Coordinates of C-alpha atoms and ligand atoms in Angstrom, one line a residue:
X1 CA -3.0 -28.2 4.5
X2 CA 0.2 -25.9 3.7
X3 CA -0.5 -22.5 2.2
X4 CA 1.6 -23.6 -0.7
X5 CA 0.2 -27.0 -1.3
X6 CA -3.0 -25.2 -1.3
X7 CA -2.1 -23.0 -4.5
X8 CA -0.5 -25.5 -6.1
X9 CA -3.5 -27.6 -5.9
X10 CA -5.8 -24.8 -7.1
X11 CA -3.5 -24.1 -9.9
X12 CA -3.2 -27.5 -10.8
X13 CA -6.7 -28.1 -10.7
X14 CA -7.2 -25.6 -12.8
X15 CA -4.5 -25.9 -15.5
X16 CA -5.6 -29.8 -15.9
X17 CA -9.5 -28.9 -16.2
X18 CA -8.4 -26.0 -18.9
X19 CA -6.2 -29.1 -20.7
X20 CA -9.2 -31.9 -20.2
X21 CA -11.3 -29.7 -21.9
X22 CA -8.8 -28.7 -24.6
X23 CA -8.3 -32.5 -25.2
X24 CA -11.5 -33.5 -25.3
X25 CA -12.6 -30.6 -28.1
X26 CA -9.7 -31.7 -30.3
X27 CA -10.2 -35.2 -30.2
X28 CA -14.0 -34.4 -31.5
X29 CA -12.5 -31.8 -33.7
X30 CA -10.3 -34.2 -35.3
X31 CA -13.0 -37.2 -35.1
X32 CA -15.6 -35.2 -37.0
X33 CA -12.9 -34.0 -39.4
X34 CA -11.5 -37.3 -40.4
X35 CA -15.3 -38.3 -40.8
X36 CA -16.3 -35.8 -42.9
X37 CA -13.2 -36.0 -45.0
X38 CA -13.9 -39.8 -45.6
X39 CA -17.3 -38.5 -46.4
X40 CA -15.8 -36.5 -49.2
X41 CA -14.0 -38.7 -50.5
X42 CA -16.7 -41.3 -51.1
X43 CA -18.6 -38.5 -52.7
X44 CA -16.1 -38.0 -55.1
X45 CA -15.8 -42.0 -55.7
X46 CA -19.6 -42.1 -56.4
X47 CA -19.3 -39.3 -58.6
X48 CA -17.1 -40.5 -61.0
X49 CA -18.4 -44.1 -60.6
X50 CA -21.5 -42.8 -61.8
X51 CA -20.0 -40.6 -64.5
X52 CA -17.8 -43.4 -65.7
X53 CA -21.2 -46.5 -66.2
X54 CA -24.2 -44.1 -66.5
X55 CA -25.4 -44.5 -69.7
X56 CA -28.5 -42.7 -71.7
X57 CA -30.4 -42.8 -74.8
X58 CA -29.3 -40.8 -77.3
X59 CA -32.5 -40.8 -79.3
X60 CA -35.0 -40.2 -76.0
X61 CA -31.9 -38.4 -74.7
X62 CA -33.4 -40.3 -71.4
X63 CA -31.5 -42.5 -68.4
X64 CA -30.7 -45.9 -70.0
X65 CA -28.6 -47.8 -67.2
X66 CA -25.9 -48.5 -65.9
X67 CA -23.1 -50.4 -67.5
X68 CA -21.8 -53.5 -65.8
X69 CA -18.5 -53.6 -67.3
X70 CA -17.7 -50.2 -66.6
X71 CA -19.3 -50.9 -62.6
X72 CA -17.1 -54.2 -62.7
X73 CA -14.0 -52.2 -62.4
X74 CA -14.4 -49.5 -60.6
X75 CA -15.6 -52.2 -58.0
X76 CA -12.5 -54.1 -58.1
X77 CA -10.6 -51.1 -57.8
X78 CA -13.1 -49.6 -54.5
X79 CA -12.5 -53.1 -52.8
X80 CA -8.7 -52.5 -52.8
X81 CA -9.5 -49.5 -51.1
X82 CA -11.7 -51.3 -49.0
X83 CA -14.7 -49.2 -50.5
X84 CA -17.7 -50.6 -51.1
X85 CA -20.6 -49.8 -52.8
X86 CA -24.3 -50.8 -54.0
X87 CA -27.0 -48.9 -56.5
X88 CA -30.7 -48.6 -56.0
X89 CA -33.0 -48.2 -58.8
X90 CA -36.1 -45.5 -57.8
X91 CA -38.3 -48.5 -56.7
X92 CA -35.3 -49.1 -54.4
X93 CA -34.5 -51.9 -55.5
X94 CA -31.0 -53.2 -55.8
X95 CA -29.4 -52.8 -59.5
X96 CA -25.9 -53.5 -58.7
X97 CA -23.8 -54.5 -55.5
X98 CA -19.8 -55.3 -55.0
X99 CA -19.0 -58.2 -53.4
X100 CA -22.7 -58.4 -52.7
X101 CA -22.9 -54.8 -50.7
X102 CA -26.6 -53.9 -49.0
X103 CA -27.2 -51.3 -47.6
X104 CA -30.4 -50.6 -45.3
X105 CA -32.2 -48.1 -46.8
X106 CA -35.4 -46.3 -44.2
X107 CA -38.4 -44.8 -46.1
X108 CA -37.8 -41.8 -44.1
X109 CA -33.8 -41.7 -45.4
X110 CA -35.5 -42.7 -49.0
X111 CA -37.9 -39.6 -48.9
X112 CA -34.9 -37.5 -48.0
X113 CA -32.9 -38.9 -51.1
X114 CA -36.1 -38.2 -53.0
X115 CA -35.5 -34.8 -52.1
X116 CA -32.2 -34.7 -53.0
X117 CA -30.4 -34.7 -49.7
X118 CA -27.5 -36.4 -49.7
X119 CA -27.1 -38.7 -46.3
X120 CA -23.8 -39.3 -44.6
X121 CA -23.5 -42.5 -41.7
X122 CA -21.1 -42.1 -39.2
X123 CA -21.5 -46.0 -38.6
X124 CA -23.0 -48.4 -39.8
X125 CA -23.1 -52.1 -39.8
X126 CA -22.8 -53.1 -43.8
X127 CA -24.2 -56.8 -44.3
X128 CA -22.4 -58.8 -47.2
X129 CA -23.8 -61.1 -49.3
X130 CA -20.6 -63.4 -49.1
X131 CA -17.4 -62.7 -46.7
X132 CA -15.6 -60.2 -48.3
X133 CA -11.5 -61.6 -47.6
X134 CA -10.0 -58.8 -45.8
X135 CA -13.2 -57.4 -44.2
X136 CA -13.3 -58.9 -40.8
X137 CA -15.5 -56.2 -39.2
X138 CA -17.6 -55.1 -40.9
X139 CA -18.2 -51.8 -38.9
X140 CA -18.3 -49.2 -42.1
X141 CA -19.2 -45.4 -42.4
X142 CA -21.4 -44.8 -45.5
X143 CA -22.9 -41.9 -48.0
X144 CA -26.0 -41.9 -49.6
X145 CA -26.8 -39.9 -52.9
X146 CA -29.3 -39.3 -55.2
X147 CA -28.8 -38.8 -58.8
X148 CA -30.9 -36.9 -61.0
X149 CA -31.4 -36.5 -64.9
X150 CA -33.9 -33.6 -65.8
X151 CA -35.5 -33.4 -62.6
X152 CA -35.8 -36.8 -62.1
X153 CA -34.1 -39.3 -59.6
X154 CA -32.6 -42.0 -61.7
X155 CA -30.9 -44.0 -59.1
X156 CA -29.0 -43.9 -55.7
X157 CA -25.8 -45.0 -54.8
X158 CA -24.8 -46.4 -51.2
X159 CA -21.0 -46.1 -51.0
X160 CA -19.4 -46.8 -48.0
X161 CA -16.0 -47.8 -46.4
X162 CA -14.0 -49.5 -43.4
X163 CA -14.1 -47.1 -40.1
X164 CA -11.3 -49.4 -38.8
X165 CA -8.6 -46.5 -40.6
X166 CA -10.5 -43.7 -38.9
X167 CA -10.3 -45.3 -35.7
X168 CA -7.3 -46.0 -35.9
X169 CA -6.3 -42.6 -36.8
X170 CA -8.3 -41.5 -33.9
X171 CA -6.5 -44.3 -31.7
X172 CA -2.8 -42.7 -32.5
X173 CA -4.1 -39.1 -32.4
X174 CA -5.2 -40.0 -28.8
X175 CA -2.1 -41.7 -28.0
X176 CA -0.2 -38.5 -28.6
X177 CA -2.7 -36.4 -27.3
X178 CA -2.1 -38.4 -23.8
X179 CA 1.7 -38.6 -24.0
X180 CA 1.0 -34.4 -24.4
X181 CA -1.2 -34.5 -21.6
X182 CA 1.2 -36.2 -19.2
X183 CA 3.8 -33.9 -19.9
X184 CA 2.0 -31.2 -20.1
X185 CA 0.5 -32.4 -16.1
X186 CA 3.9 -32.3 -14.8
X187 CA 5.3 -29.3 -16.3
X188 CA 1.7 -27.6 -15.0
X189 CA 3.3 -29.0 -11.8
X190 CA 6.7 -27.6 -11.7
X191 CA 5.3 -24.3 -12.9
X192 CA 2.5 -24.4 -10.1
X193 CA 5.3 -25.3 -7.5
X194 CA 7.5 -22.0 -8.7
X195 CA 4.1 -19.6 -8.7
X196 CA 3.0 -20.8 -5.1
X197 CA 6.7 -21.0 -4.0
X198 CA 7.3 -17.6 -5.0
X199 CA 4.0 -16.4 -3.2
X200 CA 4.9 -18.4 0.0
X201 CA 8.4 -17.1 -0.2
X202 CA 6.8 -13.4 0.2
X203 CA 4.2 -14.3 3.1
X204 CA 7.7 -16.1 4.5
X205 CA 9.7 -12.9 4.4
X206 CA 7.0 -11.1 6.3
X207 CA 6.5 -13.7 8.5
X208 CA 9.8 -13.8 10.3
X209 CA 9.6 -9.6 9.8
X210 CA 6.5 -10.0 12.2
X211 CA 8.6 -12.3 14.4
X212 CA 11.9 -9.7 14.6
X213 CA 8.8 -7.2 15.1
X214 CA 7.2 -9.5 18.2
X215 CA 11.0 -9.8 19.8
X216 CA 11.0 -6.2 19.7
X217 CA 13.3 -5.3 16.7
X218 CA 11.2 -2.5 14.7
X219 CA 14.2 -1.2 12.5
X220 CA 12.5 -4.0 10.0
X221 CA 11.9 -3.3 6.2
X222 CA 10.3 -6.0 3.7
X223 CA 11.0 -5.5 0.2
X224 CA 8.2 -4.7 -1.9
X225 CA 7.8 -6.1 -5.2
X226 CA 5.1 -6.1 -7.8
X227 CA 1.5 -4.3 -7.4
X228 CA -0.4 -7.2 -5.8
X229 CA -2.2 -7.2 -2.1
X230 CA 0.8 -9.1 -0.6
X231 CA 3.0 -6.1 -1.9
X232 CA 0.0 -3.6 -0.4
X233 CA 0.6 -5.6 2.6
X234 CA 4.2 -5.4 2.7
X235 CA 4.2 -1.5 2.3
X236 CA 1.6 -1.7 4.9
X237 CA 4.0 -3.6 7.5
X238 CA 6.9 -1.3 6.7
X239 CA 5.1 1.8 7.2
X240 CA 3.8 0.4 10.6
X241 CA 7.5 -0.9 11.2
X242 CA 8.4 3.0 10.8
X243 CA 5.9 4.6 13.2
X244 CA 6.9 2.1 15.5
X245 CA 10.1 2.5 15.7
X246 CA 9.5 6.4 15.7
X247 CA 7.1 6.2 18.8
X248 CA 9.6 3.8 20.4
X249 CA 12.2 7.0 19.6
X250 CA 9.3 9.1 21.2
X251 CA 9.6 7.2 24.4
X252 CA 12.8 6.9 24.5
X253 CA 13.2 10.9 24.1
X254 CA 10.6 11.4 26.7
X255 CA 12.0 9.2 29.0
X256 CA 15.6 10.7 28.3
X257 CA 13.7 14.1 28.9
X258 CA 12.0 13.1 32.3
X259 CA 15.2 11.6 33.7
X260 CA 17.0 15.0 32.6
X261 CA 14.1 16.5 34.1
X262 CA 14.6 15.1 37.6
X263 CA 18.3 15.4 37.7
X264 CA 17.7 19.1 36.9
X265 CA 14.8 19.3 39.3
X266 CA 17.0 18.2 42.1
X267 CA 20.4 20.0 40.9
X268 CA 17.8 23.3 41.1
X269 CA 16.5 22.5 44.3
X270 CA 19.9 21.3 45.8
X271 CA 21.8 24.7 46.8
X272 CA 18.8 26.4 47.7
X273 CA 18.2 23.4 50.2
X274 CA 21.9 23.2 50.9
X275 CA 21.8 26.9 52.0
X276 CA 18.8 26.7 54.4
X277 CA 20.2 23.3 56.2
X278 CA 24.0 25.1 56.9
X279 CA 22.1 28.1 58.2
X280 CA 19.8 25.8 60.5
X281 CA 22.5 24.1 61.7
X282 CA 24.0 27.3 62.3
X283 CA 21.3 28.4 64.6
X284 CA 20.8 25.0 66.4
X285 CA 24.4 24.9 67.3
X286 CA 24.7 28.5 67.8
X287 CA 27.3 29.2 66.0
X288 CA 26.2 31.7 64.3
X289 CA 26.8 35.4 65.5
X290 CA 24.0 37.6 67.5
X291 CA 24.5 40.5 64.8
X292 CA 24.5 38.3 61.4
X293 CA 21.1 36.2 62.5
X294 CA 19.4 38.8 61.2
X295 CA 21.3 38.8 57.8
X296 CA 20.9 34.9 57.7
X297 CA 17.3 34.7 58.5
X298 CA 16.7 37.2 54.9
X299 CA 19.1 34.4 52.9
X300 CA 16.6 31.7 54.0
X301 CA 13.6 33.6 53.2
X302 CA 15.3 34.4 49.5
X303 CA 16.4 30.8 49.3
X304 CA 12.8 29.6 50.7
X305 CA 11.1 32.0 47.6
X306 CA 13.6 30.6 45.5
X307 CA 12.4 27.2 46.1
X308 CA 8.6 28.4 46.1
X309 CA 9.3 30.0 42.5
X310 CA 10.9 27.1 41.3
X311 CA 7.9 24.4 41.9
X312 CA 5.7 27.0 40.8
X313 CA 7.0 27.2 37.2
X314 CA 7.5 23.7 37.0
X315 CA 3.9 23.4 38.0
X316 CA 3.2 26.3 35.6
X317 CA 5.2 25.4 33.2
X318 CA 3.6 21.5 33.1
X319 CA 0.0 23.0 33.5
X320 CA 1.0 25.4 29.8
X321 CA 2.6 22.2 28.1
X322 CA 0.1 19.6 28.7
X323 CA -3.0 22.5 27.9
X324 CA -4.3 22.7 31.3
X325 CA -4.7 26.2 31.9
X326 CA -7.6 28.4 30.9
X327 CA -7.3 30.8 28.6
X328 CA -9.5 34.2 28.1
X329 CA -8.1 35.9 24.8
X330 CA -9.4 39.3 24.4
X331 CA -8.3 42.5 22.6
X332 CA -6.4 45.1 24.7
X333 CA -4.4 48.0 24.4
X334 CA -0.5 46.2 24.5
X335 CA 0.8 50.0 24.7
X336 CA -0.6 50.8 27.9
X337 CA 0.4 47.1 29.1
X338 CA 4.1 47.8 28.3
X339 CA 4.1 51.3 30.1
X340 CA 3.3 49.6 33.2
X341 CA 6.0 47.0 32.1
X342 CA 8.5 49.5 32.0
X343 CA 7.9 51.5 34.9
X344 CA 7.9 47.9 37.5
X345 CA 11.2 46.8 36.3
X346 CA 12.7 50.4 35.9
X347 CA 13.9 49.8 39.2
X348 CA 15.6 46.6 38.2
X349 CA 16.8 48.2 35.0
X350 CA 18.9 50.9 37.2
X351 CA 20.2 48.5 39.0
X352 CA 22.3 47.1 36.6
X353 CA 22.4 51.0 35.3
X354 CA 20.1 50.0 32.3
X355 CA 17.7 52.4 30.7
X356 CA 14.1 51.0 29.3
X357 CA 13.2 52.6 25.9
X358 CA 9.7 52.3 25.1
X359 CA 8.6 52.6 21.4
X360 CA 4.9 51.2 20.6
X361 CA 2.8 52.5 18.4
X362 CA -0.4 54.4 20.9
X363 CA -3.3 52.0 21.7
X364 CA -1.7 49.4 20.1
X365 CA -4.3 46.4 19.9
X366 CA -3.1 42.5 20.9
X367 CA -5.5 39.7 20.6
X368 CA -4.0 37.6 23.6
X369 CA -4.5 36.6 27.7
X370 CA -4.0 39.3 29.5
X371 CA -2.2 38.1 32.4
X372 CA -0.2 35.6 29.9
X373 CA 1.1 38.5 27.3
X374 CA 2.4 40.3 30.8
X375 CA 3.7 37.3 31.6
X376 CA 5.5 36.7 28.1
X377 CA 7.2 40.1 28.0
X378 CA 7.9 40.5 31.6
X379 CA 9.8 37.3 31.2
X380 CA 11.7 38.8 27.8
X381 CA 12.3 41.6 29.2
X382 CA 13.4 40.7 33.1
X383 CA 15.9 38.5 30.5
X384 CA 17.4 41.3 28.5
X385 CA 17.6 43.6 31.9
X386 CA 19.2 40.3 33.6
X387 CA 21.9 39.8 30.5
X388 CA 22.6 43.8 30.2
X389 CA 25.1 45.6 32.3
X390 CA 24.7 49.3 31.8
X391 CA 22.8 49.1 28.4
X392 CA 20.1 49.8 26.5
X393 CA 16.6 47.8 25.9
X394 CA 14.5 48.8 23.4
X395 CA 10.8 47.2 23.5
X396 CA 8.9 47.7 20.3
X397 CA 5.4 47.5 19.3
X398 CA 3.7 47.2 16.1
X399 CA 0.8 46.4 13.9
X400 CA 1.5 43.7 11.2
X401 CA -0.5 42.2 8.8
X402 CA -2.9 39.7 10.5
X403 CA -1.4 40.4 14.7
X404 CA 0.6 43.0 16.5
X405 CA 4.5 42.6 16.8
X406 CA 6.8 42.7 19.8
X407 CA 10.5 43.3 20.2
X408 CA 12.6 43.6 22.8
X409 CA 16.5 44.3 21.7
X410 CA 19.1 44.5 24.8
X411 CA 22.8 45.6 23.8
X412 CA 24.1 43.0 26.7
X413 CA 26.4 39.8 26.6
X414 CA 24.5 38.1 23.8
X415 CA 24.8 34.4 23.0
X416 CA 26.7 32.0 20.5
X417 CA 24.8 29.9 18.4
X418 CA 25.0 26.9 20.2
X419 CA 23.4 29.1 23.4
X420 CA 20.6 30.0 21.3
X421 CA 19.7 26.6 19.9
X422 CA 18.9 25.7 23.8
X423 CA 17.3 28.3 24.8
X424 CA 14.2 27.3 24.7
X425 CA 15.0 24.0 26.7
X426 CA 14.0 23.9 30.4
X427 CA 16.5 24.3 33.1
X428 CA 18.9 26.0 30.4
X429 CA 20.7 28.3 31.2
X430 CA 24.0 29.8 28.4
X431 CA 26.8 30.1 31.1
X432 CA 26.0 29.1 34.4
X433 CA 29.0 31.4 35.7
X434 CA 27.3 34.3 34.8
X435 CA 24.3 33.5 36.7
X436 CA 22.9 36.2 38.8
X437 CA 21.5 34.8 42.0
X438 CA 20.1 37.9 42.9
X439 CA 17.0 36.8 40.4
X440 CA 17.2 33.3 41.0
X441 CA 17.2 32.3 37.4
X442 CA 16.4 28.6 37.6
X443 CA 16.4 28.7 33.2
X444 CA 12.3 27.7 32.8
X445 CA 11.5 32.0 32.1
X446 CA 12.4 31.2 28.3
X447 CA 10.4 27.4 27.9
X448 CA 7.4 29.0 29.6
X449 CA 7.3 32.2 27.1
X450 CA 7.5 29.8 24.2
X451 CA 4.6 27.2 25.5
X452 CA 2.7 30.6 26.0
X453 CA 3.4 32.0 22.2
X454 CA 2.7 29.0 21.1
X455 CA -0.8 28.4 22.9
X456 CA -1.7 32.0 21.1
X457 CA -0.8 31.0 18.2
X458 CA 1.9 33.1 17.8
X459 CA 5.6 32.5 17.0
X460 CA 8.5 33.6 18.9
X461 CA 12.0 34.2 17.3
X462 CA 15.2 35.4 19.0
X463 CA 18.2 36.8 16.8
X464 CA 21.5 37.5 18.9
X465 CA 25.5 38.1 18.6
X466 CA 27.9 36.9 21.5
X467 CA 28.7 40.4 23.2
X468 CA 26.4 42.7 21.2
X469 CA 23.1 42.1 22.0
X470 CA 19.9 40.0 21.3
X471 CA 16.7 40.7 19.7
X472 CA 13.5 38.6 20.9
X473 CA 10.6 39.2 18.6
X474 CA 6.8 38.0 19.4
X475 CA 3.9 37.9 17.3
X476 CA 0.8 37.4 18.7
X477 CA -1.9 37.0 15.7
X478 CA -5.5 38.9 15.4
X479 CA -7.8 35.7 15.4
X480 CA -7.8 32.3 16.8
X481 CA -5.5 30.0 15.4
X482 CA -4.7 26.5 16.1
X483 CA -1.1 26.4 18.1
X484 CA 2.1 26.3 16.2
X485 CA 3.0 23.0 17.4
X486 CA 3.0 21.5 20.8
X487 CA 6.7 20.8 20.7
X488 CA 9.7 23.0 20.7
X489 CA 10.5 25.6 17.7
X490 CA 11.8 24.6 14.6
X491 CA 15.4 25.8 14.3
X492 CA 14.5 28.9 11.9
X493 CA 12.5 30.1 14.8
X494 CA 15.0 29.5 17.4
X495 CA 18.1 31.6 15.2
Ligands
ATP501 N1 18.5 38.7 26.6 C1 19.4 37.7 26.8 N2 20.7 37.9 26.6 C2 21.6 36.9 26.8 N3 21.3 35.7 27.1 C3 20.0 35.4 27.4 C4 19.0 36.4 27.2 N4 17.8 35.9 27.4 C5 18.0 34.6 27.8 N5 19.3 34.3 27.8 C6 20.0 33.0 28.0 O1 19.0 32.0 28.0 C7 19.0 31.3 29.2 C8 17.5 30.8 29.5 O2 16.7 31.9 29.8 P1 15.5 31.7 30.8 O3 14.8 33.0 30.9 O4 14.8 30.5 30.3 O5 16.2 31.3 32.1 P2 16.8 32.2 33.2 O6 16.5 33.6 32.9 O7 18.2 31.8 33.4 O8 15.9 31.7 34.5 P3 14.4 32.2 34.8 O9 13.9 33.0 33.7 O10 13.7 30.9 35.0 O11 14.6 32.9 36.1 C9 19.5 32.3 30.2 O12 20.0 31.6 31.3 C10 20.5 33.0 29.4 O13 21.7 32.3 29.5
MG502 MG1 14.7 34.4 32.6

């Protein structure tokens, strides 16, 4: 069976079990009501009857009788009522009937009376000495009560009446309480259809949100409404909707990234190649000159190193990224590292008629990999020696609150801040018509330094100004700390 024809069911069920029971309370509400009001009422009747034809001995001052003239009346008056009624002397015997009224009287309903109880019938079947006209059925409801003069029981008076009015008061009030019930039965329908519609509408909407979902569409939302589990599922779907779509992004990115990857890989590896297979054919054809052999035999070799360096940082660089190589971090003195720094690119530095400033604070203590750290600032600085024509660089050391602090400050070409934002990308390089082949920049120095910084822990910034200068700055903290981050550096770290 349909979800919805399910709910409906259930909340028609229980709408019309609530309303049966309802019903049925009322109606014996009402019934006992009506009863008890009739009851009344002949109380009152005997009353008065009595008051009106009791009559007592003024002398004895004791119960005389009743009178039958005064009884006479008020009996012809009862029967147009259709009320009835008979009197019983204390030996229960029968001192005055209308239209020839008994009533059966049980010794255990006479002790009762005795005691002053009075005793109401709901029915009773009344027995008439002659057929009383208008009384077809004689199906009555009666009241029995004692009376009493100084402690004494005098008499008892059976009055009872027709339940043909109750009934039928009874009938009509269950009439109306069924036309009620029927309406009441399809508006508990209509209202059952609009709750499990509106229930079924939800589950709907995410239904065909699961279908875009299956045919691949994950940009899907599903409004949420209300506080109920449907709504806890709906924010459930949508949030699941979101980190789909954000790995199918991811993959997306990454594939993006790989394919950039490879065309980069190649581009790299294409002049170096291109360079080695003119030379070859050079030789095989022998067209190249006895005297520049020599010469062109050293341009393979560099081109062949360039090629060897190049798959080595990849494979480096792929090893740092995906956590592969081993780390030993130990404390060290980083001034003594960067004095030996200084002194292997010197040569470098004068080439490009640079001069290398050291200023580190003696036995400076680092908390990093030793051959990683070299590797870090040889890259930073081979950089700012690379990028500086007849400058200064100025590598720094110092202690900071919890690590040690590096910079390294060139006053060369510097870089706009569209450069810097890519710096840390692979295969980037600013300008490619400023490369310098004579170092064989292949642009992976940078994204291997930050992998590095970012496997200590630390955080590397750079701060630069096209044709002034540029500022790296490394911080390598004291104790282990869980990497910055896996990916690249958030864009305050890269300006
Ligand atoms: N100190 C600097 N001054 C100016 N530009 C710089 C500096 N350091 C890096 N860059 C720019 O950032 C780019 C990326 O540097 P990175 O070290 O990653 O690559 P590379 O030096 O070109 O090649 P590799 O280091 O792999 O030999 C450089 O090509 C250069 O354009
Ligand atoms: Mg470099």
């Amino acid at each position: 069976m349909k979800l919805m024809y399910r709910l409906m069911l259930t909340f028609f069920t229980i709408i019309i079990i609530l309303l049966v029971i309802l019903s049925v309370s009322f109606v014996q509400v009402t019934n006992n009501t009506l009863y008890h009001n009739t009851w009344n009422q002949l109380k009152s009747y005997s009353d008065s009857l009595v008051q009106d034809s009791i009559r007592y001995d003024p002398a004895n001052r004791s119960f005389e009788g009743f009178a039958t003239d005064s009884l006479q009346t008020n009996a012809s008056l009862l029967t147009r009522q259709h009320v009835h009624f008979a009197i019983y002397d204390t030996a229960q015997r029968q001192i005055y009937a209308s239209n020839g009224f008994t009533s059966t009287i049980t010794k255990d309903q006479w002790n009762k009376l005795k005691d002053g109880e009075v005793l109401c019938t709901k029915v009773t079947m009344a027995k008439f000495d002659h057929q009383v006209a208008d009384t077809k059925t004689p199906e009555m409801t009666e009241v029995l009560k004692p009376y009493f003069y100084k402690g004494k029981m005098v008499a008892v008076v059976s009055i009872a009446t027709l339940i043909s009015t109750i009934k039928e008061n009874m009938h009509q009030i269950v009439l109306n309480l069924l036309v009620a019930f029927v309406i009441a039965a399809l508006l508990t329908l209509a209202v059952s259809y609009f709750l499990a519609r509106s229930i079924t509408q939800r589950i709907e909407r995410l239904q065909k949100a699961t279908h875009e979902v299956a045919r691949g569409n994950y940009n899907v939302q599903v409004a949420t409404e209300g506080k109920d589990e449907i709504n806890d599922l709906a924010q459930s779907f949508n949030t699941m909707t979101k980190s789909l779509e954000e790995s199918r992004q991811e993959i997306h990115r990454q594939e993006e990234r790989r394919r950039q990857f490879m065309a980069d890989a190649a581009h790299e590896m294409r002049t170096p190649l291109t360079t080695i297979n003119g030379i070859l054919e050079g030789l095989e054809y022998d067209v190249i000159p006895e005297e520049d052999k020599q010469h062109s035999i050293q341009l393979m070799q560099n081109e062949t190193r360039r090629l060897i360096r190049l798959v080595n940082d990849n494979l480096d660089y792929e090893k740092i990224r995906t956590n592969q190589i081993s780390m030993e971090r130990k404390v060290f003195d980083a001034a003594a590292v960067l004095a030996n720094l200084q002194e292997q690119l010197s040569k470098k530095a004068r080439a490009q008629g640079d001069c290398i400033e050291l200023d580190v604070t003696s036995e400076l203590r680092v908390y990093a990999d030793y051959d990683r750290f070299v590797q870090i600032m040889f890259n930073i600085t081979q950089n700012a020696i690379q990028f500086t024509q007849n400058g200064l660089i100025k590598i720094q050391g110092r202690k900071v609150a919890d690590g040690s602090q590096f910079k390294v400050t060139d006053n060369g070409i510097g870089m706009t801040k569209d450069q810097l934002a890519n710096i840390w990308e692979r295969y980037y390089k600013a300008d490619r018509s400023r490369m310098n082949t004579k170092y064989g920049e292949s642009g992976l120095g940078l994204a291997i330094v930050h992998q590095l910084v970012l496997l200590h822990g630390g955080k590397v910034t750079v701060e630069s100004k096209y044709g002034k200068g540029t500022t790296f700055t490394v911080f390598f903290p004291d104790r282990d700390h869980a990497p910055h981050g896996t990916g690249k550096t958030s864009s305050k770290e890269k300006n």
